[in-house]
Structure formats: C-alpha cells, structure tokens
Amino acid sequence: MASSVIKFDHLERMTDDTGLLEHSLGRIPRRREGYSTDDNARAVWACLEWLALLDDQETKERLYRLLDRYLAFLLWAQNDDGTFHNNFFFDRTKEEETPSDDCFGRSFWAAAIAYRQLDDAARREAAADMLRRALPAAWELRSLRGVAWGLATCGVLLTEGRPLGIDQEEVAALAARLEQRLLAAYWEHAGDDWHWYEPELTYANGVLPWALWTAYRRAPRDEVKEVAEKSLAFLIEKMSGPGGVIRPVGNCGWCSRRYRADWDQQPLDVMKLALAAREAYWATDDERYRGVVRRCLAWFYGQNDGNAPLADPSDGSCCDGLSPNGPNPNRGAESTLSYLLTAAIAQSISVEVVVDEYVNNETVRMAGTRV
C-alpha cells in the first residue's frame, strides 16, 4: 500500500482546464509563463506511476481527472506530422520555437505507457492515436536524449500484448537503430577515465543509461549491459559527494574531464538518476541500486549539499533548485513532478526514507511495495 504522506495538492494547484502550467512564484502558478508539453508529458507519467501504487479510491479518481487533462493537452499539442509543439502562451497560442527531440521523446513515452497501463478503452484509444501518428516522426530523432526516450518507448511497444495497429517489425527496426545510436555515442566518447556518451555531463543524464537498461531487460545482450553498467556507475560517481550524499551536476557550467560545476542543482537530474537506478535494480537485483534510489529521495528531504529540504510532502510541491544560498523558493511543474516521480520510483521498489521534523514536526515514514 502506498504511503498516505504524498499529496497531489500542488500538482492540482498548477493545473487548469488547459493543462499543467509551467512556472510558479512561490507556490502560486504564474499564468503569464504559459504551458509546456514537456511538463504535461511528465505529468501523464507521474499520474500513471502513482495510479499503479495507490489503493485509495478517492485519490485515484483525483489522479484520473488530472490525467485526462494532461492527455488532452498532448493530443492538442501534437502536430500534423506527428511531432509535438512544446511551448504555449497562456492564451493557448503557440510560441515560436525550434522543434525539440526531447519534447517529442517524452511525449512519445507518455503515450506509450498510457496505452500499456490504462484499462479504459476510450483513454487508451487517445494514447494509441498519438502513437500511430508519432511513429514515423520517431525515425528522425537525432539528439541523444530524444533517442533514449525513443528507445525506451519502442521497448514498451514491442512488449505490449494488445493490438495497436503499428507494424511490430518497424518498431523493432527503429529500436535497433536507436540502440545503436546510443552505443556508438558511448564508444566514440568513452575513455579510461570517462565512461559517458558525450564530452560533457549536462542535464537529465540518467535517461541515457536508463534507456539501455530498458533495452537490456527486453532483449539481453552483453554489449548493452556493459555500456549501461559502466555509464551508470560513472554517473553515480559523478553525482555523489562526501558521505554518499547525492550531488547533481550543476547547470552553471556542467561537468567535463577538467571541470565540474556543483551549482545550481536541479531536481530533474536527481529523478533521472533514480529512474536509471531502478531499471538497473530490476535488471540485476543488485541492492546497490536500491541504495542509490534511497539517496536520491533523501536529497529532496534535506540530505544534500545545502542540508535543506526542497520537497514538502504536505502538498507534494518541490523547490525549483538548490544554490549556494539555499533552495529556490519557486515550485514549478518540472521540479514538483521530479519529486513526485522520485517518490513513486522509490515506492515501487520498497525504498524507505525517514523524514524527521519536517511535516508537522513529526517523523513520517515513506514506504511502499514493489510493483
């Protein structure tokens, strides 16, 4: 049974009849900043993760209502060519932008897991329609993070038993192509002291080894496991500070062979590390990966370089980042979803973190069962 500590009040606060708003000032939504498809795709994913864990019917009904808005947003944001427009003004008009492989990949993934998990045929058909329209565009993925999302999505489509109206041979060919892209990038840049796919560690790094772990679980191959293991071990090392505290690569300079930025730390990077570690745990049953997930969740509750909690379980909100001066007080969509997803990831593999003197000055235990 999922813990009753996690709340979805802030997620609902940030959601209107169009979808999930992108930014907030403190806890109050900033409508002038509009919406992003990125966040609405993450919100679909977060709702599905928690729906698989929750027993409380009232909370599940609440999440289904939110899920419908996020799915409707994705349907609306999908272009005629199957790609997804990312940024919208509050008046629902499109902002000018360069098309984003990352946005496409996240939306592709959200549609796939919605189709896999939802039992309601009407909701599932909305996801299926997005998938059928998106598949041709997935062949154009170039950025590594978009490639990673595409590979993981292909894995879902190849293991989905229900008919989808998509050519499985095409999906298998696409998966092989995307997997090879990641492997080739790794072998191009990796060296004796640098086990990574790029010359720098930048943002959302965990999605790269995660995608290879999903491919390995679906179709085990030694080369895939070797790269997934080495790159995840490297990422864990680079994201660990004294005493094992999670230390995300700062976005004020990133991390190269010669330099590592410690600030500003982003919740999204912590969530992506937890995601990769959970997938590795499912693939290997190695308890070390559960320990990584535990440290990731603890980062949100104050076991971080600032010794300051970023997440508030009483409403499910999360500060937008951690700087040398402490947490950013704004609680936007990306950071809040990163917290909710990390908590769900931990819950799904029975990871516990004790939060002392934070919620009503009482000790709260985060616990769960594996799904």
Coordinates of C-alpha atoms in Angstrom, one line a residue:
M1 CA 0.0 0.0 0.0
A2 CA 1.3 3.4 -0.9
S3 CA 2.1 5.9 1.9
S4 CA -0.5 8.5 2.7
V5 CA 2.2 11.1 3.1
I6 CA 2.4 12.0 -0.6
K7 CA -0.1 14.6 -1.6
F8 CA -1.1 16.0 -5.0
D9 CA -2.4 19.3 -3.9
H10 CA 0.3 21.4 -5.6
L11 CA 0.0 19.4 -8.8
E12 CA -3.7 20.2 -8.9
R13 CA -3.0 23.8 -8.0
M14 CA -0.7 24.1 -11.0
T15 CA -3.3 22.6 -13.3
D16 CA -6.1 24.5 -15.0
D17 CA -8.7 23.5 -17.7
T18 CA -6.0 23.6 -20.4
G19 CA -3.3 21.6 -18.6
L20 CA -0.3 21.9 -16.3
L21 CA 1.2 25.4 -16.0
E22 CA 4.9 25.6 -16.3
H23 CA 6.1 28.0 -13.6
S24 CA 5.1 29.4 -10.2
L25 CA 6.0 32.3 -7.9
G26 CA 6.5 30.6 -4.6
R27 CA 3.5 28.2 -4.6
I28 CA 1.3 30.3 -6.8
P29 CA 1.1 29.5 -10.6
R30 CA 2.5 32.1 -12.9
R31 CA 0.0 32.1 -15.8
R32 CA 2.0 34.6 -17.8
E33 CA 4.6 31.9 -18.4
G34 CA 2.1 29.6 -20.1
Y35 CA 2.5 25.8 -20.6
S36 CA 5.0 23.3 -21.9
T37 CA 4.3 19.9 -23.4
D38 CA 7.3 18.6 -21.7
D39 CA 5.7 19.1 -18.3
N40 CA 2.3 17.7 -19.4
A41 CA 4.0 14.6 -20.7
R42 CA 5.8 14.2 -17.4
A43 CA 2.5 14.7 -15.6
V44 CA 0.9 11.8 -17.6
W45 CA 3.8 9.6 -16.5
A46 CA 3.6 10.7 -12.8
C47 CA -0.1 10.1 -12.6
L48 CA 0.4 6.6 -14.1
E49 CA 3.2 5.8 -11.7
W50 CA 1.1 6.6 -8.7
L51 CA -2.1 5.0 -10.0
A52 CA -0.1 1.7 -10.1
L53 CA 0.8 2.2 -6.4
L54 CA -2.3 3.7 -4.8
D55 CA -5.1 1.8 -3.1
D56 CA -7.1 4.9 -2.0
Q57 CA -10.0 5.2 -4.5
E58 CA -10.7 8.8 -3.9
T59 CA -7.1 9.8 -4.7
K60 CA -7.1 7.5 -7.7
E61 CA -10.2 9.3 -9.0
R62 CA -8.5 12.6 -8.5
L63 CA -5.4 11.5 -10.5
Y64 CA -7.6 10.2 -13.3
R65 CA -9.2 13.6 -13.6
L66 CA -5.8 15.2 -13.8
L67 CA -4.6 12.6 -16.2
D68 CA -7.4 13.3 -18.6
R69 CA -6.3 17.0 -18.8
Y70 CA -2.7 16.1 -19.5
L71 CA -3.7 13.5 -22.1
A72 CA -5.9 16.1 -23.8
F73 CA -3.0 18.6 -23.7
L74 CA -0.8 16.1 -25.6
L75 CA -3.5 15.4 -28.1
W76 CA -3.8 19.1 -28.7
A77 CA 0.0 19.7 -28.9
Q78 CA 0.7 17.0 -31.5
N79 CA 1.3 18.5 -34.9
D80 CA 0.0 17.1 -38.2
D81 CA 3.4 15.5 -38.8
G82 CA 3.3 13.5 -35.6
T83 CA 5.8 15.7 -33.7
F84 CA 4.8 17.8 -30.6
H85 CA 4.9 21.6 -30.2
N86 CA 6.4 22.3 -26.8
N87 CA 5.7 25.9 -25.7
F88 CA 2.4 27.7 -25.5
F89 CA 1.3 31.1 -24.2
F90 CA -1.4 31.2 -21.6
D91 CA -3.9 32.2 -24.3
R92 CA -3.2 28.8 -25.9
T93 CA -1.3 30.2 -28.9
K94 CA 2.0 28.7 -29.9
E95 CA 5.3 30.3 -29.0
E96 CA 7.9 30.3 -31.7
E97 CA 10.5 27.6 -31.1
T98 CA 12.9 25.2 -32.6
P99 CA 11.5 21.6 -32.6
S100 CA 12.7 19.6 -29.7
D101 CA 13.6 15.9 -29.9
D102 CA 13.5 15.8 -26.1
C103 CA 9.9 17.0 -26.1
F104 CA 8.9 14.5 -28.8
G105 CA 10.6 11.7 -26.9
R106 CA 8.9 12.4 -23.6
S107 CA 5.5 12.7 -25.2
F108 CA 6.1 9.5 -27.2
W109 CA 7.0 7.8 -24.0
A110 CA 4.0 9.2 -22.1
A111 CA 1.6 8.0 -24.8
A112 CA 3.1 4.5 -24.8
I113 CA 2.9 3.9 -21.1
A114 CA -0.6 5.4 -21.1
Y115 CA -1.6 2.8 -23.7
R116 CA 0.1 0.0 -21.7
Q117 CA -1.3 0.8 -18.3
L118 CA -4.8 2.2 -18.9
D119 CA -7.7 -0.3 -18.8
D120 CA -10.2 2.2 -20.1
A121 CA -10.6 1.7 -23.8
A122 CA -11.6 5.4 -24.5
R123 CA -8.5 6.8 -22.8
R124 CA -6.3 4.1 -24.4
E125 CA -7.5 5.0 -27.9
A126 CA -6.4 8.6 -27.3
A127 CA -2.9 7.2 -26.5
A128 CA -3.0 4.8 -29.4
D129 CA -3.8 7.6 -31.9
M130 CA -0.9 9.7 -30.7
L131 CA 1.4 6.7 -31.0
R132 CA 0.3 5.8 -34.5
R133 CA 0.9 9.4 -35.6
A134 CA 4.2 9.8 -33.8
L135 CA 5.9 6.6 -35.0
P136 CA 7.0 7.9 -38.5
A137 CA 8.5 11.0 -36.8
A138 CA 10.5 8.9 -34.4
W139 CA 12.8 7.9 -37.2
E140 CA 14.0 11.5 -37.3
L141 CA 15.3 11.5 -33.7
R142 CA 18.8 12.9 -33.5
S143 CA 19.6 14.3 -30.0
L144 CA 20.8 11.6 -27.6
R145 CA 18.1 12.2 -25.0
G146 CA 15.4 12.1 -27.6
V147 CA 17.0 8.9 -28.9
A148 CA 16.9 7.4 -25.3
W149 CA 13.2 8.2 -24.9
G150 CA 12.5 6.7 -28.3
L151 CA 14.4 3.5 -27.5
A152 CA 12.5 3.1 -24.2
T153 CA 9.2 3.7 -25.9
C154 CA 10.0 1.1 -28.6
G155 CA 10.6 -1.4 -25.8
V156 CA 7.1 -0.7 -24.4
L157 CA 5.5 -1.1 -27.8
L158 CA 7.4 -4.3 -28.5
T159 CA 6.2 -5.9 -25.2
E160 CA 2.6 -4.6 -25.4
G161 CA 0.2 -7.5 -25.9
R162 CA -2.8 -5.6 -27.0
P163 CA -3.2 -4.8 -30.7
L164 CA -2.2 -1.2 -31.5
G165 CA -2.2 -1.0 -35.3
I166 CA 1.5 -0.5 -35.5
D167 CA 3.9 -2.6 -37.5
Q168 CA 6.0 -4.5 -35.0
E169 CA 8.8 -5.1 -37.5
E170 CA 9.1 -1.4 -38.0
V171 CA 9.2 -0.8 -34.2
A172 CA 11.9 -3.5 -33.9
A173 CA 13.9 -1.9 -36.6
L174 CA 13.6 1.5 -35.0
A175 CA 14.6 0.1 -31.6
A176 CA 17.7 -1.4 -33.1
R177 CA 18.7 1.8 -34.8
L178 CA 18.2 3.9 -31.7
E179 CA 20.1 1.4 -29.5
Q180 CA 23.0 1.5 -31.9
R181 CA 23.0 5.3 -31.8
L182 CA 23.5 5.3 -28.0
L183 CA 26.1 2.6 -28.2
A184 CA 28.0 4.4 -30.9
A185 CA 27.9 7.6 -29.0
Y186 CA 29.3 5.9 -25.9
W187 CA 32.2 4.2 -27.7
E188 CA 33.0 7.5 -29.5
H189 CA 33.5 9.5 -26.3
A190 CA 34.4 6.9 -23.6
G191 CA 38.0 6.5 -22.4
D192 CA 39.9 5.2 -19.4
D193 CA 38.5 7.9 -17.1
W194 CA 35.4 9.0 -18.9
H195 CA 32.6 6.5 -19.3
W196 CA 30.0 8.6 -21.0
Y197 CA 28.1 9.2 -24.2
E198 CA 29.2 12.9 -24.6
P199 CA 32.2 15.1 -23.9
E200 CA 30.2 16.6 -21.0
L201 CA 27.7 15.6 -18.4
T202 CA 24.9 18.2 -18.8
Y203 CA 21.2 17.8 -17.9
A204 CA 18.9 14.8 -17.4
N205 CA 21.9 12.5 -17.7
G206 CA 20.3 9.4 -16.2
V207 CA 18.0 8.9 -19.2
L208 CA 20.9 7.7 -21.3
P209 CA 21.9 4.6 -19.2
W210 CA 18.2 4.1 -18.3
A211 CA 17.3 3.6 -21.9
L212 CA 19.9 0.9 -22.4
W213 CA 18.8 -0.8 -19.2
T214 CA 15.3 -1.0 -20.6
A215 CA 16.7 -2.4 -23.9
Y216 CA 18.7 -5.0 -21.9
R217 CA 15.7 -6.1 -19.9
R218 CA 13.7 -6.6 -23.1
A219 CA 16.5 -8.4 -25.1
P220 CA 19.6 -9.1 -23.0
R221 CA 22.9 -8.5 -24.8
D222 CA 26.4 -8.3 -23.3
E223 CA 27.4 -5.1 -25.0
V224 CA 24.3 -3.3 -23.9
K225 CA 24.7 -4.4 -20.3
E226 CA 28.4 -3.4 -20.3
V227 CA 27.7 0.1 -21.5
A228 CA 24.6 0.5 -19.3
E229 CA 26.6 -0.6 -16.2
K230 CA 29.8 1.4 -16.9
S231 CA 27.9 4.6 -17.7
L232 CA 25.5 4.3 -14.8
A233 CA 28.5 3.6 -12.4
F234 CA 30.2 6.7 -13.8
L235 CA 27.2 8.9 -13.4
I236 CA 26.6 7.7 -9.8
E237 CA 30.3 8.5 -9.0
K238 CA 30.0 12.0 -10.6
M239 CA 26.7 12.6 -8.7
S240 CA 28.0 11.6 -5.3
G241 CA 29.5 13.9 -2.7
P242 CA 31.1 13.3 0.7
G243 CA 29.4 10.6 2.7
G244 CA 27.5 9.5 -0.4
V245 CA 25.2 12.5 -0.5
I246 CA 23.7 13.0 -3.9
R247 CA 25.3 16.0 -5.7
P248 CA 23.7 16.7 -9.1
V249 CA 25.9 18.2 -11.7
G250 CA 25.3 21.9 -11.6
N251 CA 23.8 23.7 -14.5
C252 CA 26.1 26.6 -14.0
G253 CA 28.9 25.0 -16.1
W254 CA 28.1 21.3 -16.3
C255 CA 30.9 18.6 -15.9
S256 CA 33.8 17.8 -18.3
R257 CA 37.0 15.9 -17.9
R258 CA 38.6 19.1 -16.4
Y259 CA 35.8 20.8 -14.5
R260 CA 32.6 20.1 -12.5
A261 CA 30.0 22.7 -11.5
D262 CA 28.3 22.0 -8.2
W263 CA 25.6 24.6 -8.5
D264 CA 22.7 25.1 -9.4
Q265 CA 21.4 21.6 -8.7
Q266 CA 18.2 20.6 -10.4
P267 CA 15.6 18.1 -9.1
L268 CA 15.1 16.7 -12.6
D269 CA 18.7 15.4 -12.6
V270 CA 18.1 13.5 -9.3
M271 CA 14.9 12.0 -10.6
K272 CA 16.6 10.7 -13.8
L273 CA 19.4 9.1 -11.7
A274 CA 16.7 7.4 -9.6
L275 CA 15.0 6.2 -12.7
A276 CA 18.1 4.6 -14.1
A277 CA 19.0 3.0 -10.8
R278 CA 15.5 1.4 -10.5
E279 CA 15.8 0.0 -14.0
A280 CA 19.2 -1.4 -13.2
Y281 CA 17.9 -2.9 -10.0
W282 CA 15.1 -4.6 -11.9
A283 CA 17.6 -5.9 -14.4
T284 CA 20.1 -7.2 -11.9
D285 CA 18.6 -7.4 -8.4
D286 CA 21.7 -5.6 -7.1
E287 CA 20.9 -3.9 -3.8
R288 CA 23.4 -1.2 -4.5
Y289 CA 20.9 0.3 -7.0
R290 CA 18.2 0.5 -4.4
G291 CA 20.6 2.4 -2.2
V292 CA 21.1 4.9 -5.0
V293 CA 17.3 5.4 -5.2
R294 CA 17.2 5.9 -1.4
R295 CA 19.9 8.6 -1.6
C296 CA 18.0 10.3 -4.4
L297 CA 14.8 10.5 -2.4
A298 CA 16.7 11.6 0.6
W299 CA 18.2 14.5 -1.4
F300 CA 14.7 16.0 -1.7
Y301 CA 14.2 15.8 2.1
G302 CA 17.4 17.6 3.0
Q303 CA 20.3 15.1 2.7
N304 CA 22.0 17.4 0.1
D305 CA 24.8 19.9 -0.1
G306 CA 22.6 22.6 1.5
N307 CA 21.3 20.4 4.3
A308 CA 17.9 21.9 3.3
P309 CA 14.7 20.1 2.3
L310 CA 13.3 21.0 -1.1
A311 CA 10.2 18.9 -1.1
D312 CA 7.1 19.4 1.0
P313 CA 5.1 16.1 1.3
S314 CA 2.2 18.0 2.9
D315 CA 1.2 19.4 -0.6
G316 CA 3.6 17.5 -2.9
S317 CA 5.5 20.6 -4.0
C318 CA 9.2 21.0 -4.6
C319 CA 11.6 23.9 -4.9
D320 CA 13.0 24.6 -8.3
G321 CA 16.6 24.0 -7.4
L322 CA 19.4 24.2 -4.9
S323 CA 22.0 27.0 -5.0
P324 CA 24.8 28.0 -2.6
N325 CA 22.2 30.4 -1.0
G326 CA 19.7 27.6 -0.4
P327 CA 16.6 26.3 -2.2
N328 CA 14.9 28.3 -4.9
P329 CA 11.5 29.1 -3.3
N330 CA 9.6 28.8 -6.5
R331 CA 7.8 25.4 -7.0
G332 CA 7.2 24.9 -10.7
A333 CA 5.9 21.9 -12.6
E334 CA 9.2 20.3 -13.5
S335 CA 10.6 20.2 -10.0
T336 CA 7.3 19.1 -8.5
L337 CA 7.0 16.3 -10.9
S338 CA 10.6 15.3 -10.4
Y339 CA 9.8 14.9 -6.7
L340 CA 6.6 13.0 -7.2
L341 CA 8.2 10.7 -9.7
T342 CA 11.2 10.0 -7.5
A343 CA 8.9 9.2 -4.6
A344 CA 7.0 6.8 -6.8
I345 CA 10.1 5.2 -8.1
A346 CA 11.3 4.6 -4.5
Q347 CA 7.9 3.3 -3.5
S348 CA 7.8 0.8 -6.4
I349 CA 10.9 -0.9 -5.1
S350 CA 10.1 -0.7 -1.4
V351 CA 12.7 2.0 -0.6
E352 CA 12.2 3.9 2.7
V353 CA 13.3 7.3 3.8
V354 CA 12.5 8.7 7.2
V355 CA 11.8 12.4 7.2
D356 CA 12.4 14.0 10.6
E357 CA 10.9 17.2 11.9
Y358 CA 9.6 18.3 8.6
V359 CA 5.9 17.6 8.3
N360 CA 4.1 19.0 11.4
N361 CA 7.3 18.3 13.4
E362 CA 6.6 14.6 13.3
T363 CA 8.5 11.7 11.9
V364 CA 7.0 10.5 8.6
R365 CA 7.9 7.2 7.1
M366 CA 7.9 6.8 3.3
A367 CA 7.3 3.2 2.5
G368 CA 5.8 1.0 -0.2
T369 CA 5.7 -2.2 -2.0
R370 CA 7.3 -3.3 -5.3
V371 CA 5.0 -3.4 -8.3

